[in-house]
XYZ file of C-alpha atoms in Angstrom:
638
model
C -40.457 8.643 -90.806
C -38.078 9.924 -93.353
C -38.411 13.644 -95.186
C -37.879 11.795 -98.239
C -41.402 9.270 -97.335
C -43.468 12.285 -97.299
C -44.886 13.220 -100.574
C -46.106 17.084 -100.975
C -48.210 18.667 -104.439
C -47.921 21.445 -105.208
C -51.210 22.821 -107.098
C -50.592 25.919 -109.136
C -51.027 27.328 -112.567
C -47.727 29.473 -112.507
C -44.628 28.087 -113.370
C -42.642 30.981 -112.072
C -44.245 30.476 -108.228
C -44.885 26.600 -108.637
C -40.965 25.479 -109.370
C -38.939 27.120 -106.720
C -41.262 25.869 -104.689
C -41.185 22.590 -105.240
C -37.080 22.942 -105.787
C -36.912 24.028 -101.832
C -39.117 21.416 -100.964
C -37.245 18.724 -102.969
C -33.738 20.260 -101.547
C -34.913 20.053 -97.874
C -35.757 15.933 -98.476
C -39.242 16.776 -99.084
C -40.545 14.482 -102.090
C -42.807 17.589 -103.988
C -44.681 17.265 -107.482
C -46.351 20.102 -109.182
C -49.881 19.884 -110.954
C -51.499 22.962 -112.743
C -55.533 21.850 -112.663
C -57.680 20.193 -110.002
C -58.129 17.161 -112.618
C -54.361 16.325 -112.376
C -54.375 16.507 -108.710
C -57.449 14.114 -108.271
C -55.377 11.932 -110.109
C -52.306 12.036 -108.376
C -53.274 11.458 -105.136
C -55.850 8.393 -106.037
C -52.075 6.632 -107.619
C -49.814 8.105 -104.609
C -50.361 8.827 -101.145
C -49.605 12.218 -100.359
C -49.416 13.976 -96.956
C -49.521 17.747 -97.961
C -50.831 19.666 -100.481
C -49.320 23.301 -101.252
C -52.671 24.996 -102.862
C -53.053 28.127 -104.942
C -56.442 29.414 -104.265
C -57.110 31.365 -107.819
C -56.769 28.430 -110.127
C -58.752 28.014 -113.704
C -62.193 27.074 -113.107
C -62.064 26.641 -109.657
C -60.468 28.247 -106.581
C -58.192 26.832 -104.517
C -60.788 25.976 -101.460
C -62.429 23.637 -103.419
C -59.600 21.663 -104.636
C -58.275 21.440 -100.994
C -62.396 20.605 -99.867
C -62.545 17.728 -102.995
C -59.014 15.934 -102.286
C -60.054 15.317 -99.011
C -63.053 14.633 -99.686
C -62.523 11.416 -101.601
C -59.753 9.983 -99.464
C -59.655 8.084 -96.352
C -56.428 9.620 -95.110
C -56.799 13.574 -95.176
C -53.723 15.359 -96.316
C -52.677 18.500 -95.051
C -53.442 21.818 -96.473
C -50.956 24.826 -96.793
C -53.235 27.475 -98.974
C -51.517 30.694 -100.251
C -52.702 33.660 -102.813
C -51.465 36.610 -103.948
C -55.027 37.922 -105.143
C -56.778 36.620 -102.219
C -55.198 38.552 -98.953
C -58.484 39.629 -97.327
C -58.424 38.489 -93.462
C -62.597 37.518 -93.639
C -61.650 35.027 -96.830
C -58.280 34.106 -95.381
C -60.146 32.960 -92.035
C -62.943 31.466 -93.930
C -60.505 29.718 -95.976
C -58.854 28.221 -93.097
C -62.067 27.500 -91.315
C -63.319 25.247 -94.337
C -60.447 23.448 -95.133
C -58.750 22.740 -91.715
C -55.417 24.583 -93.469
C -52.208 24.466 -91.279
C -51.764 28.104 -92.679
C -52.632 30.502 -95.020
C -49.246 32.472 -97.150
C -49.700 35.545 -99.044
C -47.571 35.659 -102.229
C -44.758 36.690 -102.514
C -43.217 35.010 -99.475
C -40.418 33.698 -98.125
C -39.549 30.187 -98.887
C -37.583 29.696 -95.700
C -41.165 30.791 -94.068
C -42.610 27.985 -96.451
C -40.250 25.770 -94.981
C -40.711 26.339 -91.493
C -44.584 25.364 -91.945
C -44.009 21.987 -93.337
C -41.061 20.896 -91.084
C -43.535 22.302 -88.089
C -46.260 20.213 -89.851
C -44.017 16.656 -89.578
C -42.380 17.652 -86.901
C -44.305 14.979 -84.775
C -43.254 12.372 -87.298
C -40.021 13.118 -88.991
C -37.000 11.116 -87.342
C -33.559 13.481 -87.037
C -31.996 13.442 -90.331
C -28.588 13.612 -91.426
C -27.721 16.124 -94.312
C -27.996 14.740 -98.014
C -24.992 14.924 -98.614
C -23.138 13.466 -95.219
C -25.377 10.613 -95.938
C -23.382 8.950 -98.330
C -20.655 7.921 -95.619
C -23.016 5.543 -94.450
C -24.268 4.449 -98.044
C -24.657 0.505 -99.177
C -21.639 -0.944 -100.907
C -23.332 0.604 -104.260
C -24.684 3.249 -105.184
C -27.650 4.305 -107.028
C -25.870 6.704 -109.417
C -29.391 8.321 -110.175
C -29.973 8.700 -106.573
C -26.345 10.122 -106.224
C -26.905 12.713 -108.945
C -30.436 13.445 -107.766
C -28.949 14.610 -103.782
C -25.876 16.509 -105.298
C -28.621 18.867 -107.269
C -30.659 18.805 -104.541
C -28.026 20.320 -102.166
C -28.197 23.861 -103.478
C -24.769 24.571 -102.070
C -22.392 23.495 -100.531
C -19.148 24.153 -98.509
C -15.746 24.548 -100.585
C -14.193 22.107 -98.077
C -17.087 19.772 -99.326
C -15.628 19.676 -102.715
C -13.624 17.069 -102.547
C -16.534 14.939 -101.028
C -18.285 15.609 -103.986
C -15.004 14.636 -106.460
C -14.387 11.306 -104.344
C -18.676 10.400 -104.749
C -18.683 10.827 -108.022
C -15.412 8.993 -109.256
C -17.105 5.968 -106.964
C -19.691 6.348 -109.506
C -17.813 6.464 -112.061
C -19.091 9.563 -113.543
C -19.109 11.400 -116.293
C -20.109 14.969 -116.753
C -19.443 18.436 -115.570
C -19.753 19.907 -112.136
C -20.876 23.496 -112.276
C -19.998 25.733 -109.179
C -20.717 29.627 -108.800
C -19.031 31.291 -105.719
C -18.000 34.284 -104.279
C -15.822 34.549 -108.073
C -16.141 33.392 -111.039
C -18.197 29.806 -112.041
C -16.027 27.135 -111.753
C -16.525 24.294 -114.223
C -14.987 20.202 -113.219
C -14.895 17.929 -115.908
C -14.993 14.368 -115.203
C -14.827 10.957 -117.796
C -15.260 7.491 -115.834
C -15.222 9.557 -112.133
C -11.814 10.655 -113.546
C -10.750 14.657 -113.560
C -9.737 15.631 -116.876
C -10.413 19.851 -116.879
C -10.916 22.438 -114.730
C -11.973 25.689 -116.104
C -12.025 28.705 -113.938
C -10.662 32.557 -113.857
C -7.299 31.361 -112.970
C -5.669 32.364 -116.094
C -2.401 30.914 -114.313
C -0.404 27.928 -116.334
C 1.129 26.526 -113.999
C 2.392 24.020 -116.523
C 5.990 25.448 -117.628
C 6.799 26.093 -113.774
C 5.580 22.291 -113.113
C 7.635 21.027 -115.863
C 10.585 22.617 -114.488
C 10.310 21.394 -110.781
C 10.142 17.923 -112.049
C 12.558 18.002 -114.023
C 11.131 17.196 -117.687
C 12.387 20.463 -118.924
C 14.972 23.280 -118.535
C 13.934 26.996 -118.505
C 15.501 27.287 -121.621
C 13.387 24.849 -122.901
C 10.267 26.272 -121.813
C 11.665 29.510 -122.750
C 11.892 28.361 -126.503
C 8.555 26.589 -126.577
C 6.737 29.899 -125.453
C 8.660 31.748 -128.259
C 7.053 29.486 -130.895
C 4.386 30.569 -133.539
C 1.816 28.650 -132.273
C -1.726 28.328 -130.516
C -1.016 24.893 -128.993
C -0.166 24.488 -125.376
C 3.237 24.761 -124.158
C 3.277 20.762 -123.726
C 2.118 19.955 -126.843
C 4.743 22.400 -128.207
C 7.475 20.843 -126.683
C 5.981 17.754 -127.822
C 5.961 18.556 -131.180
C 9.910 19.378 -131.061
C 10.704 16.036 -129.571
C 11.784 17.795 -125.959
C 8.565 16.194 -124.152
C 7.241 12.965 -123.350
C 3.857 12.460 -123.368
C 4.540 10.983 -120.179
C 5.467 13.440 -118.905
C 2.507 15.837 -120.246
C 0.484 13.477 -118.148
C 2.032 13.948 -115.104
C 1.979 17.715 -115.123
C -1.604 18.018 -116.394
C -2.261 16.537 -114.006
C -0.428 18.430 -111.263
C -1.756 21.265 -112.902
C -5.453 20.178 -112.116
C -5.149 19.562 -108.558
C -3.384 23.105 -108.240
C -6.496 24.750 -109.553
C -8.512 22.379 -107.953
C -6.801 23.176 -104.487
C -7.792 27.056 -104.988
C -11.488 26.113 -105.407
C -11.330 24.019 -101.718
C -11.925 27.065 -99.625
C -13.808 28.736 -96.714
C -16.617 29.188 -98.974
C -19.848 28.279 -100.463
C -20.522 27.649 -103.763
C -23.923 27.153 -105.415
C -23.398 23.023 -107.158
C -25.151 21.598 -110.218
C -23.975 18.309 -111.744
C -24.576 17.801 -115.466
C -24.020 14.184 -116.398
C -22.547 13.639 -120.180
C -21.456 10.593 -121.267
C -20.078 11.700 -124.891
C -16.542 12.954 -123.697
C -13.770 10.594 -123.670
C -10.340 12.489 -122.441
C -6.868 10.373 -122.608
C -5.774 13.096 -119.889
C -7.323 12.702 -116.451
C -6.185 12.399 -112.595
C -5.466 8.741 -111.990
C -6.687 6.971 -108.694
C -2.958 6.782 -107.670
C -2.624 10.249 -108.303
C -5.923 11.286 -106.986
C -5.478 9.820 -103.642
C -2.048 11.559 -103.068
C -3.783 15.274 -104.203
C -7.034 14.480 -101.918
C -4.076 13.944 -99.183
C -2.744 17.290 -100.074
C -6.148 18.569 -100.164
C -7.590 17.528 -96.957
C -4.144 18.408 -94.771
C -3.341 21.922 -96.835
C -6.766 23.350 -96.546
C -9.714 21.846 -94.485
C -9.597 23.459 -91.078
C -10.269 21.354 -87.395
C -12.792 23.399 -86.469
C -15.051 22.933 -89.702
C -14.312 18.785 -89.555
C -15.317 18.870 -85.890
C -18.419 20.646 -86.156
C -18.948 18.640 -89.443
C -18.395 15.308 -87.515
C -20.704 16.269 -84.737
C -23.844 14.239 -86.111
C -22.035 10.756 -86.300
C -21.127 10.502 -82.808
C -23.461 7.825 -81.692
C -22.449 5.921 -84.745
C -20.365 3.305 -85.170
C -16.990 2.967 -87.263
C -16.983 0.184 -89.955
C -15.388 -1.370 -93.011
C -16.619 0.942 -95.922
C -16.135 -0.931 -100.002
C -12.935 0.200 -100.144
C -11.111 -1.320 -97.031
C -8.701 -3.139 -98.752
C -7.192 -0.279 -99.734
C -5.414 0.479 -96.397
C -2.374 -1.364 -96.846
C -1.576 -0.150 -100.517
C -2.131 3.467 -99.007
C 0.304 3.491 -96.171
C 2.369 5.841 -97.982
C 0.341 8.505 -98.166
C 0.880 10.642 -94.822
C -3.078 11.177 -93.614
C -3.445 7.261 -93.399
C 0.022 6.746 -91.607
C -1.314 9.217 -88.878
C -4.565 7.842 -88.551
C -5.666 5.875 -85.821
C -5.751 1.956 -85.410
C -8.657 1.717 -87.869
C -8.429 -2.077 -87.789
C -8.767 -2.009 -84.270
C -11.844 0.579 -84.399
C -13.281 -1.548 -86.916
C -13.141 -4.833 -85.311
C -14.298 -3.586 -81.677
C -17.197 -2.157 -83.402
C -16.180 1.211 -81.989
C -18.458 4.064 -81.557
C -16.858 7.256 -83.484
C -16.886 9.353 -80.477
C -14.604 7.421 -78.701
C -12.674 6.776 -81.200
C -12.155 10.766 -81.293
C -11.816 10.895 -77.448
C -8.897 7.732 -77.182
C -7.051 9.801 -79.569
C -7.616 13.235 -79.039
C -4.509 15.508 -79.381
C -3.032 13.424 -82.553
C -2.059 15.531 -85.167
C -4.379 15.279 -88.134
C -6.902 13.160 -86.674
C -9.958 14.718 -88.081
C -8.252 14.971 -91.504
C -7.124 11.452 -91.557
C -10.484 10.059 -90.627
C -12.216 12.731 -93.258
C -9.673 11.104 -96.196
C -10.157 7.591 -95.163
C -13.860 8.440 -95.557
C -13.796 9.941 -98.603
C -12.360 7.067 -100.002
C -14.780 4.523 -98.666
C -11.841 2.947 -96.623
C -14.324 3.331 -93.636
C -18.109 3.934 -93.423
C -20.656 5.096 -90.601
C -23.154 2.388 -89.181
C -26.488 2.726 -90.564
C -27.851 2.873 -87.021
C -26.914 4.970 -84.293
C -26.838 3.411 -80.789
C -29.021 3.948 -78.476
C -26.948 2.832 -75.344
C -25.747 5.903 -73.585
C -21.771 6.208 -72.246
C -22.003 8.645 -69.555
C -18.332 9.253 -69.127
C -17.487 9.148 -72.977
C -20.649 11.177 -73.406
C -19.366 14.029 -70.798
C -15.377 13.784 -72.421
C -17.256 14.514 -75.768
C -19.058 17.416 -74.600
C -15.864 18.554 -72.908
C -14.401 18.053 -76.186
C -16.576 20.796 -77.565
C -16.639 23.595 -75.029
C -12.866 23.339 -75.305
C -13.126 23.906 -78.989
C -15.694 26.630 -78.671
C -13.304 28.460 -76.831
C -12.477 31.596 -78.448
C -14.306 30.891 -81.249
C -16.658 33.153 -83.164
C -20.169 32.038 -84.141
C -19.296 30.787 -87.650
C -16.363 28.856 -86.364
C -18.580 27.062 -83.538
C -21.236 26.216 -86.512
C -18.313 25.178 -89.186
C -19.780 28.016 -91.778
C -19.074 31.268 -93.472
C -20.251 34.273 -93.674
C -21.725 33.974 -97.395
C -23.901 30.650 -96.011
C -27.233 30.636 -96.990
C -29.695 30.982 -93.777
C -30.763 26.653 -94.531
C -27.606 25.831 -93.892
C -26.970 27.707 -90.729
C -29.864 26.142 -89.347
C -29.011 22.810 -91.037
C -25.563 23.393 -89.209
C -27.205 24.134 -86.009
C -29.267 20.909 -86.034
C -26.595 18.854 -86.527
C -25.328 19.266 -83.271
C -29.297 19.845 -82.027
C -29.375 16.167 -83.219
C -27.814 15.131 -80.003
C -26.460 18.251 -77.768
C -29.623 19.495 -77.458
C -30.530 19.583 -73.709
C -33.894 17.432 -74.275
C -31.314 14.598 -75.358
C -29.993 13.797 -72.072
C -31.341 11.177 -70.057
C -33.036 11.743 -66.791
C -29.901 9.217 -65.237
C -27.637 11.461 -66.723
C -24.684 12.520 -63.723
C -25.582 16.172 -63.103
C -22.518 17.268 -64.508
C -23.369 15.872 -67.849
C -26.339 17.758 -68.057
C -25.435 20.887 -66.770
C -22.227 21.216 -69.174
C -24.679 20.030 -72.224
C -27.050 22.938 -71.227
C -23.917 25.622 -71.002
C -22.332 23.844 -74.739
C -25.889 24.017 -76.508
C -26.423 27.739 -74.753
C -23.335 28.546 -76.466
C -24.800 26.812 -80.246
C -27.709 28.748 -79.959
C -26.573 32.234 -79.290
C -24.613 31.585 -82.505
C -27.338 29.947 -84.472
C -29.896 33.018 -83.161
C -27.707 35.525 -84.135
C -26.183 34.388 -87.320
C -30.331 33.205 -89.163
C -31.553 36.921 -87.962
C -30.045 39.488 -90.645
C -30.407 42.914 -87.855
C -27.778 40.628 -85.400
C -25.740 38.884 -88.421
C -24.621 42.455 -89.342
C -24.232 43.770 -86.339
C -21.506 40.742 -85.429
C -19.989 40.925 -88.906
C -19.125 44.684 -88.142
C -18.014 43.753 -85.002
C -15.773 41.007 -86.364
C -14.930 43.458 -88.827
C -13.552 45.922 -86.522
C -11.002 43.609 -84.677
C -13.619 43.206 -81.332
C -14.731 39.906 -82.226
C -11.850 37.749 -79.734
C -13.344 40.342 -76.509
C -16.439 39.897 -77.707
C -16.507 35.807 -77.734
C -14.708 35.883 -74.719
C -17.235 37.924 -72.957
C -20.032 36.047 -73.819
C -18.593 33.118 -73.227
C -17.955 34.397 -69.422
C -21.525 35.573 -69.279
C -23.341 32.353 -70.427
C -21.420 30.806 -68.057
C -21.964 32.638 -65.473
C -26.101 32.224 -65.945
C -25.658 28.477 -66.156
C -23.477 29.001 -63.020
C -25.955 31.290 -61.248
C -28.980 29.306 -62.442
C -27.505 26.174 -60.889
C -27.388 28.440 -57.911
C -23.301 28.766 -57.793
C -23.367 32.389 -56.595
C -19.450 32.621 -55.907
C -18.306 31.664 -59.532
C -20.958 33.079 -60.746
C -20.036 36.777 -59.603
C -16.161 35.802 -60.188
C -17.574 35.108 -64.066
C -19.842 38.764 -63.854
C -16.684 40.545 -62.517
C -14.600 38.934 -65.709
C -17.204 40.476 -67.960
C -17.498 43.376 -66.129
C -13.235 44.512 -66.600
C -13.786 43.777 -70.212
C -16.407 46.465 -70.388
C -18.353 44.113 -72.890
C -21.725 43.244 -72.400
C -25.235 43.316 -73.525
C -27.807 45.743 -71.773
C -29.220 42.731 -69.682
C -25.812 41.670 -68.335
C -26.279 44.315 -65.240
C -29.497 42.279 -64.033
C -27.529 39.534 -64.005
C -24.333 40.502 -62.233
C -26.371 42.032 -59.698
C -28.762 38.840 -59.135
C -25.346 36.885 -58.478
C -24.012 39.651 -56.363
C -27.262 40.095 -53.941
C -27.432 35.862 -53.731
C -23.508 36.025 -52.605
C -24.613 38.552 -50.199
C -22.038 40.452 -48.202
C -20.059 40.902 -44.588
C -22.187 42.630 -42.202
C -19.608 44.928 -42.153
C -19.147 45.638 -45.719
C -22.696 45.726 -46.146
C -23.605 49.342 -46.424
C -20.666 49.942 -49.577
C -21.942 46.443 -51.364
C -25.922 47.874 -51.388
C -24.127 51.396 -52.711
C -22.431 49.030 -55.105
C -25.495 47.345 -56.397
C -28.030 50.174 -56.807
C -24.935 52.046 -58.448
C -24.953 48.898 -61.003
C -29.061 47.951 -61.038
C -29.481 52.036 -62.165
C -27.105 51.445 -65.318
C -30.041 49.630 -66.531
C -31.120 50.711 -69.545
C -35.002 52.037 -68.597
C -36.602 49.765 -71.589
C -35.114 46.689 -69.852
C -36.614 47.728 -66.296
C -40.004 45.883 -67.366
C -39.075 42.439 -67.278
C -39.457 39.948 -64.720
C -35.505 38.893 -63.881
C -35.634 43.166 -63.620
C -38.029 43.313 -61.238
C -36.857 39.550 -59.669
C -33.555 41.678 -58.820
C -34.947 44.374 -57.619
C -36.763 42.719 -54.908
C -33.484 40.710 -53.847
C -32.281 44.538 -53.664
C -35.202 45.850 -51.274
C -34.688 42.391 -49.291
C -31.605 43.137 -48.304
C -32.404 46.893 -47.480
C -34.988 45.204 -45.002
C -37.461 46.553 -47.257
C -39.945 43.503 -47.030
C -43.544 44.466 -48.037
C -41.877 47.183 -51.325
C -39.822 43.729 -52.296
C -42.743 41.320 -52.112
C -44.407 43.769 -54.367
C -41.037 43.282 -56.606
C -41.666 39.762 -56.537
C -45.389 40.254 -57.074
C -44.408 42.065 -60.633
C -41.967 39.114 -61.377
C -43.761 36.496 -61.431
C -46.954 38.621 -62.933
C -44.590 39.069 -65.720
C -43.565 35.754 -66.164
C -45.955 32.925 -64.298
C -43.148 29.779 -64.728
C -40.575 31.871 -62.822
C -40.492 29.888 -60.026
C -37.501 31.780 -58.368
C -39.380 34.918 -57.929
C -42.467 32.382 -56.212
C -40.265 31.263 -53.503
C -38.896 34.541 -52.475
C -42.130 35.741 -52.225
C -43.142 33.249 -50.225
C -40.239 33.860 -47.892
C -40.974 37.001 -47.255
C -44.984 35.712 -46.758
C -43.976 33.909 -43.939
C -41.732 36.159 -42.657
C -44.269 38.541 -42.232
C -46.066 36.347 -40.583
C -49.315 36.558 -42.887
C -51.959 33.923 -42.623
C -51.615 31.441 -44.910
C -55.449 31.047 -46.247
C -54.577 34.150 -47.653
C -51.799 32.770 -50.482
C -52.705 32.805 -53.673
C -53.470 29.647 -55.824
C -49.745 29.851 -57.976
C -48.581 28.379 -54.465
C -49.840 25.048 -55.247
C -47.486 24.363 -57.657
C -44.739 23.626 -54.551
C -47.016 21.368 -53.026
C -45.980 17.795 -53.178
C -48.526 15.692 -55.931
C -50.610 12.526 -54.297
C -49.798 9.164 -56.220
């Protein structure tokens, strides 16, 4: 089931509360309607089928209880019930609320709409099917669009990426439409006027011409031309002065208003994010505008100038199981073969006509310059298109190259360059970033036939995702990183991290050796978290030691377990380490109390169960005495 099949009302009297609601909701892929009274609502839901309702419990006449207890009431399929209040915050009422209604949850106004959020995508969570972002769904779009449609997921985005922009330029002059796009960043707004899909204006703070230079380098004027058009008395531009005086063509006005566009237009395509709005108006006619010919040659500029590998990697990630074909626009390809992004593109025919899966077509030519920017352009222009389907037969070995693909990548790489955003992204799309490679990285993905190399390296790559998806959606950690990137650490920092995750991936796959050599990496760089010491010594104490080295390695490790910061000494890897380090001092019975403690702490730590158990039996103990967590390693009857 799609977001966009499940229907949510919102029942509220207040405008204010009511519309940004239902503007998240819709912006998500949530379909969301508001209604003010309980009358409206009883009539919406006996003409639609909805599967949440979003209920205000202080409404005229009657509270919000008994709207939720009357909807479902009268209908065979009950819908789900989110209630919230900002009057109503006693826990008694809020409990009794709950309790009547069968509500998922109860929100006390004001609150966060990301919180909102959360509720209803953990409410369909059972029944919503991955999705692809809004907007990245239009490379796999029918050969025409639904210009309605179109409009309707631009405005829905909310923002969007500056190296987006010329997505967004190359949808709409498909469409052939006409309006403005409206775009607030980090500067100024931004305003792109379009007639027919074509480019006519650009307004922005860039109070640059451009236009005398540009008439200059090709060639139309001399600088004393120029020189004695700027002189003139007059308010007109400098090409329509020159025009006036006979020293212009308007053929050549063309040309470098145009030029003069896709300079500006270049500035706006940026690492940044910019809040979009597209106004459609159909009453402007300009004689001025980008051409196609000339459009195609500035999105080539464009796309090779200023969109970075890293972003169209991470951007690509969700199409990998997807297959390359012919998009409306194929034809195109042999007209285009002068511009320089299709000449170094791969055999597209080929991919095309063997059906080929986009990964591998990213794997059989990895290392060609501008791959990912000739395959975005070709895109763009509807020269090629995703399948609609993904497939569901698994590669192993293109499926292991791909993930090899991206821990290269992710090598030396902060957080926002592994998730392809910046650091002005709103929280949605960090997480929208992160689930696009959750979509298939995640570990959960993998099938159980998987080699075990596939599976381990997908657990280390995803490991790495989500230590830059958790700290970059939690504002205490975001700024914490930012000042670290700040203050030139942020290359050390990666790096370290990067050693340590590996080294628990390596350590939980029992790889002791590389696992310490990994520890002792992190360890010279004198960067780590206040955890990292459990960890190093865990890998040290499974290594073990010569017997006659032994003696300096214990001195070693209870040098390195007491840099522990005390409010980390009540865990259960803590205490899981400790009793390794009382095993090895011969210790027994004080490290099967260790043990004890660990798995107290944490029941599923199975590590800390079988050490115990060594040390049981070691001991010699009776084993009627074991406790009943010991039936977990016994083997289950068919």
């Amino acid at each position: 089931m799609k977001k966009s099949e499940i229907n949510i009302l919102v029942i509220d009297d207040e405008n204010l509360v009511a519309e940004p609601i239902i503007k998240a909701l819709n912006r998500s892929g949530y379909n969301a309607k508001y209604v003010k009274k309980l009358e409206e609502a009883q009539r919406e839901v006996q003409i639609k089928e909805y599967q949440l309702a979003i209920i205000d419990c202080m409404l005229p006449k009657v509270n919000g209880v008994e709207v939720a207890t009357q909807l479902n009431n009268n209908l065979s399929n009950k819908i789900k019930i989110i209630l919230m209040s900002g009057i109503f915050k006693d826990i008694g009422f809020k409990k009794d609320a709950i309790n009547k209604t069968k509500a998922i949850d109860f929100l006390e106004k004001p609150f966060n709409l990301d919180e909102l959020l959360e509720k209803v995508d953990e409410a369909f969570s059972d029944v919503i099917d991955p999705e692809l972002p809004p907007i990245q769904q239009l490379f796999q779009k029918p050969f025409n669009y639904d210009n309605v449609e179109v409009f309707k997921t631009i405005n829905n985005l909310g923002t969007i990426h500056g190296f987006e922009v010329p997505l967004i330029l190359s949808v709409l002059n498909s469409c052939k439409a006409s309006g403005v796009i409206e775009l607030k960043g980090s500067s100024s707004p931004i305003k792109i006027k379009l007639t027919q899909g074509y480019i006519y204006q650009v307004e922005s703070n860039d109070t640059e011409s451009y236009f005398g230079v540009l008439l200059i380098e090709n060639g139309f004027s001399t600088p004393e031309e120029v020189a004695k058009g700027l002189a003139l008395e007059s308010q007109l531009p400098i090409g329509q002065r020159l025009w006036s005086t006979n020293t212009l063509s308007s053929h050549a006005i063309d040309i470098v208003h145009q030029e003069q566009l896709s300079i500006r237009l270049s500035k706006i395509i940026k690492a940044d994010n910019y809040e979009i709005n597209f106004r459609e108006d159909n009453s402007v006619n300009s004689s001025l505008f980008i051409s196609n010919e000339s459009f195609y040659r500035f999105l080539n500029d464009w796309i090779s100038t200023k969109i970075k590998s890293d972003w169209l990697l991470s951007y690509y990630t969700p199409w990998s199981d997807f297959k390359v074909q012919k998009g409306r626009n194929f034809s195109l390809l042999d007209s285009l073969k002068n511009i320089a992004l299709v000449n170094l593109s791969p055999d597209i025919n080929k991919a095309v006509i063997n059906n080929e899966l986009f990964s591998n077509l990213l794997n059989e030519n990895k290392g060609k310059p501008f791959l990912l920017q000739s395959i975005y352009f070709l895109l763009l222009l509807e020269i090629i298109k995703f399948s609609e389907e993904k497939t569901t037969l698994v590669n192993f070995d293109f499926a292991l190259q791909r993930v090899k693909n991206l821990k290269e990548n992710f090598k030396n790489k902060n957080h926002y360059q592994i998730l392809g955003v910046e650091k002005n992204t709103p929280k949605e799309k960090i997480q929208q970033a992160f689930h696009n490679f959750a979509i298939y990285l995640h570990p959960d993905k993998v099938p159980q036939n998987a080699p075990e190399e596939l599976r381990n390296l997908t657990t280390e790559v995803f490991q790495v995702l989500t230590e830059a998806h958790q700290t970059l959606t939690n504002s205490q950690l975001k700024d914490k990183y930012n000042f670290e990137l700040e203050h030139g650490k942020a290359e050390q920092i990666i790096h370290s991290e990067n050693l340590f995750e590996r080294g628990v991936l390596l350590l939980n796959n029992k790889k002791y050796d590389e696992a310490s050599d990994l520890f002792d990496q992190v360890y010279e760089l004198d960067m780590y978290s206040d955890d990292f010491f459990v960890y190093y010594c865990w890998a040290l104490l499974k290594r073990g030691s010569p017997p006659s080295q032994k003696g300096k390695f214990l001195d070693l490790v209870e040098e390195l377990l007491s840099k522990v910061p005390q409010e980390n000494r009540h865990n259960s890897h803590y205490f899981f380490v400790k009793g390794l380090f009382l095993k090895q001092q011969g210790s027994f019975e004080k490290a099967q109390i260790a043990f004890k403690h660990s798995f107290t702490l944490n029941p599923d730590f199975k590590p800390a169960h079988i050490e115990w158990l060594s040390i049981e039996q070691k001991l010699n103990r009776n084993k009627s005495h074991l406790p009943s967590f010991m039936n977990i390693f016994k083997k289950k009857s068919s």
